Amino acid sequence: MPKEWMKPEAAARILQSGGVVAIPTETVYGLAGDCFNVKALAKIFEAKGRPTFDPLILHIASLEEIERLASVFPRAARTLAEKFWPGPLTMVLPKRPEVPDLATSSLPTAAIRFPVHPVAQEIIRLAGVPLAAPSANLFKHVSPTTAEHVAEQLEGRIDGIVDGGACTVGVESTIVSFAGDVPTLLRPGAITLEMLQETIGDVRVKESTSKPGQAMAAPGMMDSHYKPRVPLFYGKIPEGAVLPRHTARIAFGKTEGPVQATVNLSSSGNLLEATANLYAHMHTLDTSENELILVDEIPMEGLGRALNDRLTRASIKTWPF
Ligand code: TXA
Ligand code: MG
């Protein structure tokens, strides 16, 4: 079915009048709204069915714009910005009072990102304001990496979708917090822990700390994030377990094994390629014909940390068959 995509100019006009539009970024598609307009922010939460205790990421298209959002820009954050912006890195910094509480779930900090995708930059520039944009999926569902994925979940709930092609990175941005004394990795992504440590030295890793009904001090940390509808299992299959008849397998590298590979994240075992493919494969296999999706183990190094993070959250925690 052909979809109607919107041009950046039209998207910017809608954003300026308080509407919400899905826009491409290099990581995943975002559902954007004017970050200073509380009505637009409310529409974002409403369209996604997202609880307001889960704060949003604010997107800028120039380094100067950070002054509209952050009250402090520490030296280490500046160093990271010089090296990795524009790109798939979000930094949590003390916020300016003008940033609405709804954007940050009343936290004293704001999550800020400067995306590298040219269409994202164009839309932010044309709109003339930083854009709040969580991933453009229904709450707890798999993030979209194509305009079609967005339409499947949000068509009819939002004011438009801009198509910018398939996302090249494929998982959400790395989030580093400067709220405490030591920079802390809150969410692993394409800017890896190793890359951060090489650039600014000491970086702590935050473990999951979400509690229902509380503002997420650690973002995207709800254990049930990123779930397809079909049960997905990531980990060692229990001894003697019976697999349902319609079991699909997302392979990584080698395809031999007890279950035939349905799709492969990267037949050469390349982590960049695997990351770019992960959500698209999850979307493809999330159909009523499948009873179970198995995913091969991914090494816990570099980008593999982000893949392990998302897959562990997406996985069912007990074997139901
Ligand atoms: O790659 C990305 O970051 C994508 C694209 C669209 O830019 N956006 C994205 O947004 O992944 P979202 O809302 O799905 O995830 C943002 C996470 C949330 O889980 C939220 O808890 C966290 O960032 N976050 C936002 N503000 C925060 C803050 N002040 N302190 C700590 N965590 C924060
Ligand atoms: Mg999300």
Short mmCIF file of C-alpha atoms and ligand atoms in Angstrom, two decimals:
data_model
loop_
_atom_site.label_atom_id
_atom_site.label_comp_id
_atom_site.label_asym_id
_atom_site.label_seq_id
_atom_site.Cartn_x
_atom_site.Cartn_y
_atom_site.Cartn_z
CA MET A 1 0.00 0.00 0.00
CA PRO A 2 1.58 3.33 -1.00
CA LYS A 3 2.03 5.74 1.89
CA GLU A 4 1.93 9.53 1.82
CA TRP A 5 5.23 10.96 2.98
CA MET A 6 5.66 14.59 3.95
CA LYS A 7 8.32 17.04 2.74
CA PRO A 8 10.66 18.67 5.32
CA GLU A 9 9.15 22.14 4.62
CA ALA A 10 5.61 20.92 5.35
CA ALA A 11 6.84 19.06 8.44
CA ALA A 12 8.51 22.23 9.75
CA ARG A 13 5.29 24.25 9.32
CA ILE A 14 3.33 21.63 11.27
CA LEU A 15 5.99 21.57 14.00
CA GLN A 16 5.85 25.37 14.27
CA SER A 17 2.10 25.21 14.82
CA GLY A 18 2.40 22.64 17.61
CA GLY A 19 1.91 19.42 15.61
CA VAL A 20 3.91 16.19 15.82
CA VAL A 21 5.74 14.61 12.88
CA ALA A 22 7.87 11.47 12.57
CA ILE A 23 11.32 12.31 11.22
CA PRO A 24 14.30 10.19 10.16
CA THR A 25 17.55 10.20 12.12
CA GLU A 26 20.64 8.02 11.70
CA THR A 27 19.69 5.89 14.76
CA VAL A 28 15.92 5.32 14.58
CA TYR A 29 12.94 7.43 13.48
CA GLY A 30 11.83 10.02 16.04
CA LEU A 31 8.40 11.48 16.79
CA ALA A 32 9.19 15.19 16.85
CA GLY A 33 7.52 18.21 18.43
CA ASP A 34 8.60 21.74 19.48
CA CYS A 35 10.39 21.14 22.78
CA PHE A 36 9.15 24.45 24.24
CA ASN A 37 5.50 23.81 23.38
CA VAL A 38 3.83 21.76 26.12
CA LYS A 39 0.85 20.95 23.91
CA ALA A 40 3.17 19.39 21.34
CA LEU A 41 4.94 17.46 24.11
CA ALA A 42 1.60 16.19 25.41
CA LYS A 43 0.72 15.01 21.89
CA ILE A 44 3.96 13.04 21.71
CA PHE A 45 3.18 11.17 24.95
CA GLU A 46 -0.42 10.66 23.82
CA ALA A 47 0.44 9.32 20.34
CA LYS A 48 2.98 6.84 21.72
CA GLY A 49 0.93 5.84 24.76
CA ARG A 50 4.06 6.72 26.72
CA PRO A 51 3.92 7.49 30.45
CA THR A 52 5.05 11.03 31.26
CA PHE A 53 7.64 9.78 33.77
CA ASP A 54 9.81 8.74 30.80
CA PRO A 55 11.58 11.95 29.64
CA LEU A 56 12.31 12.92 26.03
CA ILE A 57 15.49 13.61 24.06
CA LEU A 58 15.85 17.17 22.66
CA HIS A 59 17.41 17.48 19.21
CA ILE A 60 19.50 20.40 18.01
CA ALA A 61 21.04 21.22 14.61
CA SER A 62 23.96 23.40 15.71
CA LEU A 63 26.25 23.47 18.73
CA GLU A 64 25.11 27.01 19.66
CA GLU A 65 21.57 25.75 20.19
CA ILE A 66 22.72 23.86 23.27
CA GLU A 67 22.64 27.20 25.09
CA ARG A 68 18.85 27.25 24.78
CA LEU A 69 18.62 23.94 26.64
CA ALA A 70 21.58 23.36 28.98
CA SER A 71 22.65 25.63 31.84
CA VAL A 72 26.06 23.98 32.18
CA PHE A 73 28.27 22.43 29.49
CA PRO A 74 31.14 20.68 31.29
CA ARG A 75 34.54 20.32 29.64
CA ALA A 76 34.24 16.53 29.18
CA ALA A 77 30.84 16.98 27.52
CA ARG A 78 32.36 19.59 25.21
CA THR A 79 35.14 17.16 24.31
CA LEU A 80 32.59 14.48 23.46
CA ALA A 81 30.58 16.99 21.41
CA GLU A 82 33.67 17.97 19.42
CA LYS A 83 34.45 14.35 18.65
CA PHE A 84 31.04 12.72 18.20
CA TRP A 85 28.55 15.47 17.26
CA PRO A 86 26.71 15.49 15.02
CA GLY A 87 26.08 11.79 15.60
CA PRO A 88 24.43 9.02 17.65
CA LEU A 89 25.33 10.45 21.08
CA THR A 90 22.95 11.98 23.64
CA MET A 91 24.24 13.92 26.62
CA VAL A 92 22.28 14.52 29.82
CA LEU A 93 23.10 18.00 31.17
CA PRO A 94 21.64 20.38 33.77
CA LYS A 95 18.68 22.05 32.05
CA ARG A 96 17.70 25.66 31.60
CA PRO A 97 14.49 26.73 33.37
CA GLU A 98 12.83 27.43 29.97
CA VAL A 99 12.80 23.70 29.16
CA PRO A 100 9.32 22.50 30.20
CA ASP A 101 9.07 19.94 33.01
CA LEU A 102 7.00 17.76 30.70
CA ALA A 103 10.02 17.30 28.42
CA THR A 104 12.25 16.12 31.25
CA SER A 105 9.68 14.46 33.56
CA SER A 106 10.55 17.19 36.07
CA LEU A 107 14.18 16.07 36.23
CA PRO A 108 16.65 18.96 36.65
CA THR A 109 18.50 17.68 33.57
CA ALA A 110 17.76 17.48 29.83
CA ALA A 111 18.89 14.82 27.35
CA ILE A 112 20.35 16.57 24.28
CA ARG A 113 21.37 15.18 20.90
CA PHE A 114 22.72 16.66 17.64
CA PRO A 115 21.80 14.11 14.94
CA VAL A 116 23.91 13.76 11.79
CA HIS A 117 21.07 12.76 9.44
CA PRO A 118 20.77 15.61 6.88
CA VAL A 119 16.97 15.45 6.79
CA ALA A 120 16.74 15.63 10.59
CA GLN A 121 19.07 18.64 10.57
CA GLU A 122 17.08 20.32 7.81
CA ILE A 123 13.78 19.90 9.68
CA ILE A 124 15.20 21.20 12.97
CA ARG A 125 16.69 24.21 11.15
CA LEU A 126 13.47 24.97 9.25
CA ALA A 127 11.35 24.60 12.41
CA GLY A 128 13.71 27.02 14.19
CA VAL A 129 13.46 25.27 17.57
CA PRO A 130 15.05 22.23 19.18
CA LEU A 131 12.77 19.23 18.70
CA ALA A 132 11.79 16.79 21.41
CA ALA A 133 11.76 13.37 19.76
CA PRO A 134 11.47 9.96 21.35
CA SER A 135 11.63 6.95 19.06
CA ALA A 136 8.54 6.93 16.81
CA ASN A 137 7.02 3.69 18.08
CA LEU A 138 4.19 2.78 20.41
CA PHE A 139 5.40 2.58 24.02
CA LYS A 140 7.42 -0.59 24.66
CA HIS A 141 7.35 -1.68 21.02
CA VAL A 142 10.28 -2.07 18.65
CA SER A 143 11.79 1.23 17.43
CA PRO A 144 11.26 2.05 13.74
CA THR A 145 14.18 2.12 11.31
CA THR A 146 12.11 2.91 8.19
CA ALA A 147 9.19 5.26 7.46
CA GLU A 148 7.04 2.15 6.82
CA HIS A 149 7.72 0.89 10.35
CA VAL A 150 6.47 4.24 11.70
CA ALA A 151 3.32 4.09 9.58
CA GLU A 152 2.55 0.55 10.83
CA GLN A 153 2.50 1.75 14.43
CA LEU A 154 1.50 5.41 14.38
CA GLU A 155 -0.46 6.17 11.18
CA GLY A 156 -3.60 8.12 12.10
CA ARG A 157 -2.16 9.08 15.51
CA ILE A 158 0.32 11.74 14.30
CA ASP A 159 0.36 14.69 11.86
CA GLY A 160 2.80 13.30 9.30
CA ILE A 161 5.84 11.18 8.45
CA VAL A 162 8.96 12.31 6.60
CA ASP A 163 10.76 9.49 4.76
CA GLY A 164 14.53 9.66 4.94
CA GLY A 165 15.31 6.07 3.99
CA ALA A 166 16.49 3.25 6.26
CA CYS A 167 18.42 4.33 9.35
CA THR A 168 22.13 3.60 8.96
CA VAL A 169 22.92 3.01 12.65
CA GLY A 170 19.77 1.13 13.59
CA VAL A 171 19.74 1.34 17.43
CA GLU A 172 19.01 4.31 19.66
CA SER A 173 21.78 6.77 20.53
CA THR A 174 24.33 6.22 23.29
CA ILE A 175 23.28 8.22 26.37
CA VAL A 176 25.91 9.67 28.70
CA SER A 177 24.88 11.55 31.81
CA PHE A 178 26.78 14.49 33.29
CA ALA A 179 24.36 14.80 36.20
CA GLY A 180 26.80 13.31 38.75
CA ASP A 181 30.53 13.76 39.34
CA VAL A 182 31.61 10.99 36.94
CA PRO A 183 30.24 10.76 33.36
CA THR A 184 27.92 7.78 33.32
CA LEU A 185 26.81 5.61 30.41
CA LEU A 186 23.04 5.24 30.75
CA ARG A 187 22.29 3.50 27.44
CA PRO A 188 24.86 1.78 25.20
CA GLY A 189 24.80 2.62 21.49
CA ALA A 190 26.96 3.16 18.43
CA ILE A 191 29.34 5.45 20.33
CA THR A 192 30.74 2.61 22.40
CA LEU A 193 31.98 2.60 25.98
CA GLU A 194 35.49 2.06 24.62
CA MET A 195 35.20 5.14 22.37
CA LEU A 196 33.95 7.26 25.28
CA GLN A 197 36.72 6.10 27.61
CA GLU A 198 39.38 6.73 24.97
CA THR A 199 38.12 10.30 24.60
CA ILE A 200 37.40 11.43 28.19
CA GLY A 201 38.86 8.74 30.43
CA ASP A 202 36.74 7.60 33.35
CA VAL A 203 33.17 6.64 32.37
CA ARG A 204 30.94 4.72 34.74
CA VAL A 205 28.31 2.23 33.51
CA LYS A 206 24.83 2.53 34.98
CA GLU A 207 22.94 -0.67 35.66
CA SER A 208 19.15 -0.86 35.26
CA THR A 209 17.35 0.91 38.10
CA SER A 210 13.83 1.53 36.83
CA LYS A 211 10.98 1.54 39.30
CA PRO A 212 7.36 1.73 38.17
CA GLY A 213 5.93 5.24 38.43
CA GLN A 214 9.27 6.97 38.94
CA ALA A 215 11.14 9.29 36.59
CA MET A 216 13.78 7.26 34.81
CA ALA A 217 17.10 8.32 36.23
CA ALA A 218 18.49 5.69 33.91
CA PRO A 219 16.79 6.04 30.55
CA GLY A 220 15.24 3.38 28.40
CA MET A 221 15.87 1.17 31.37
CA MET A 222 12.48 -0.41 31.70
CA ASP A 223 13.10 -4.10 31.42
CA SER A 224 10.26 -4.65 29.00
CA HIS A 225 11.39 -2.12 26.38
CA TYR A 226 11.83 -2.97 22.69
CA LYS A 227 9.50 -5.96 22.57
CA PRO A 228 8.03 -7.48 19.40
CA ARG A 229 4.55 -9.04 19.76
CA VAL A 230 5.82 -12.55 19.03
CA PRO A 231 7.82 -13.90 22.01
CA LEU A 232 11.52 -13.39 21.37
CA PHE A 233 14.07 -15.45 23.26
CA TYR A 234 17.69 -14.35 23.66
CA GLY A 235 19.98 -16.61 25.64
CA LYS A 236 20.73 -20.29 26.13
CA ILE A 237 17.74 -22.49 25.32
CA PRO A 238 16.98 -24.62 28.39
CA GLU A 239 18.14 -28.25 28.22
CA GLY A 240 15.50 -30.53 26.68
CA ALA A 241 13.27 -27.59 25.71
CA VAL A 242 10.75 -28.22 22.95
CA LEU A 243 10.65 -25.60 20.21
CA PRO A 244 7.26 -24.64 18.78
CA ARG A 245 6.67 -25.67 15.15
CA HIS A 246 6.87 -22.12 13.82
CA THR A 247 10.16 -20.98 15.30
CA ALA A 248 12.07 -18.28 13.42
CA ARG A 249 15.77 -17.68 14.00
CA ILE A 250 17.75 -14.46 13.69
CA ALA A 251 21.26 -15.72 13.06
CA PHE A 252 24.52 -13.85 13.58
CA GLY A 253 27.32 -15.09 11.34
CA LYS A 254 27.18 -18.90 11.20
CA THR A 255 23.85 -20.34 10.12
CA GLU A 256 24.23 -23.99 11.19
CA GLY A 257 22.44 -25.06 14.36
CA PRO A 258 19.38 -26.98 15.52
CA VAL A 259 17.02 -24.37 14.03
CA GLN A 260 17.35 -23.16 10.45
CA ALA A 261 18.34 -19.49 10.14
CA THR A 262 15.41 -17.41 8.87
CA VAL A 263 17.41 -14.19 8.50
CA ASN A 264 20.97 -13.20 9.31
CA LEU A 265 22.06 -10.03 11.14
CA SER A 266 25.40 -10.24 9.33
CA SER A 267 26.69 -13.36 7.61
CA SER A 268 30.27 -12.12 8.03
CA GLY A 269 29.70 -11.44 11.75
CA ASN A 270 30.06 -7.66 11.34
CA LEU A 271 28.59 -5.80 14.34
CA LEU A 272 27.88 -2.55 12.44
CA GLU A 273 25.87 -4.43 9.85
CA ALA A 274 24.14 -6.47 12.56
CA THR A 275 23.09 -3.32 14.43
CA ALA A 276 21.67 -1.71 11.29
CA ASN A 277 19.60 -4.88 10.64
CA LEU A 278 18.39 -5.80 14.13
CA TYR A 279 15.10 -3.87 14.40
CA ALA A 280 14.20 -4.44 10.73
CA HIS A 281 14.56 -8.21 11.26
CA MET A 282 12.51 -8.01 14.46
CA HIS A 283 9.79 -6.15 12.53
CA THR A 284 9.88 -8.65 9.65
CA LEU A 285 9.52 -11.71 11.87
CA ASP A 286 6.87 -10.16 14.11
CA THR A 287 3.96 -11.79 12.24
CA SER A 288 1.17 -14.10 13.38
CA GLU A 289 2.77 -17.09 11.56
CA ASN A 290 5.63 -17.13 14.04
CA GLU A 291 5.27 -18.57 17.53
CA LEU A 292 8.80 -17.84 18.69
CA ILE A 293 11.81 -15.79 17.55
CA LEU A 294 15.24 -17.06 18.61
CA VAL A 295 18.28 -14.82 18.35
CA ASP A 296 21.90 -16.01 18.20
CA GLU A 297 24.30 -14.84 20.86
CA ILE A 298 26.19 -11.58 20.12
CA PRO A 299 29.66 -10.97 21.59
CA MET A 300 29.70 -8.45 24.46
CA GLU A 301 32.29 -6.04 23.00
CA GLY A 302 32.12 -2.66 21.27
CA LEU A 303 28.75 -2.28 19.56
CA GLY A 304 27.82 -5.76 20.80
CA ARG A 305 27.08 -4.14 24.19
CA ALA A 306 24.19 -2.15 22.65
CA LEU A 307 22.85 -5.22 20.83
CA ASN A 308 23.01 -7.32 24.01
CA ASP A 309 21.26 -4.54 25.93
CA ARG A 310 18.33 -4.31 23.48
CA LEU A 311 18.03 -8.07 23.00
CA THR A 312 18.07 -8.81 26.74
CA ARG A 313 15.23 -6.32 27.22
CA ALA A 314 13.31 -7.70 24.23
CA SER A 315 13.66 -11.28 25.45
CA ILE A 316 11.04 -13.22 27.38
CA LYS A 317 12.52 -14.02 30.76
CA THR A 318 11.19 -17.56 31.20
CA TRP A 319 10.77 -20.38 28.70
CA PRO A 320 7.01 -20.71 28.03
CA PHE A 321 6.95 -23.85 25.81
O1 TXA B 1 18.59 7.64 19.00
C1 TXA B 1 17.81 8.19 19.77
O2 TXA B 1 18.17 8.64 20.86
C2 TXA B 1 16.35 8.30 19.33
C3 TXA B 1 16.28 9.28 18.15
C4 TXA B 1 14.88 9.60 17.73
O3 TXA B 1 17.02 10.43 18.42
N1 TXA B 1 15.52 8.72 20.42
C5 TXA B 1 15.23 7.91 21.46
O4 TXA B 1 14.33 8.45 22.36
O5 TXA B 1 15.68 6.80 21.59
P1 TXA B 1 13.56 7.62 23.47
O6 TXA B 1 12.60 8.56 24.07
O7 TXA B 1 12.98 6.40 22.87
O8 TXA B 1 14.63 7.30 24.53
C6 TXA B 1 15.17 8.35 25.28
C7 TXA B 1 15.59 7.92 26.62
C8 TXA B 1 14.38 7.63 27.47
O9 TXA B 1 14.32 6.27 27.85
C9 TXA B 1 14.52 8.54 28.67
O10 TXA B 1 14.29 7.84 29.85
C10 TXA B 1 15.98 9.05 28.59
O11 TXA B 1 16.31 8.98 27.23
N2 TXA B 1 16.12 10.40 29.08
C11 TXA B 1 15.58 11.52 28.59
N3 TXA B 1 15.87 12.56 29.36
C12 TXA B 1 16.63 12.12 30.38
C13 TXA B 1 17.24 12.73 31.53
N4 TXA B 1 17.12 14.02 31.77
N5 TXA B 1 17.96 11.95 32.35
C14 TXA B 1 18.09 10.65 32.12
N6 TXA B 1 17.53 10.02 31.07
C15 TXA B 1 16.80 10.73 30.20
MG MG B 2 12.24 4.52 22.61
#
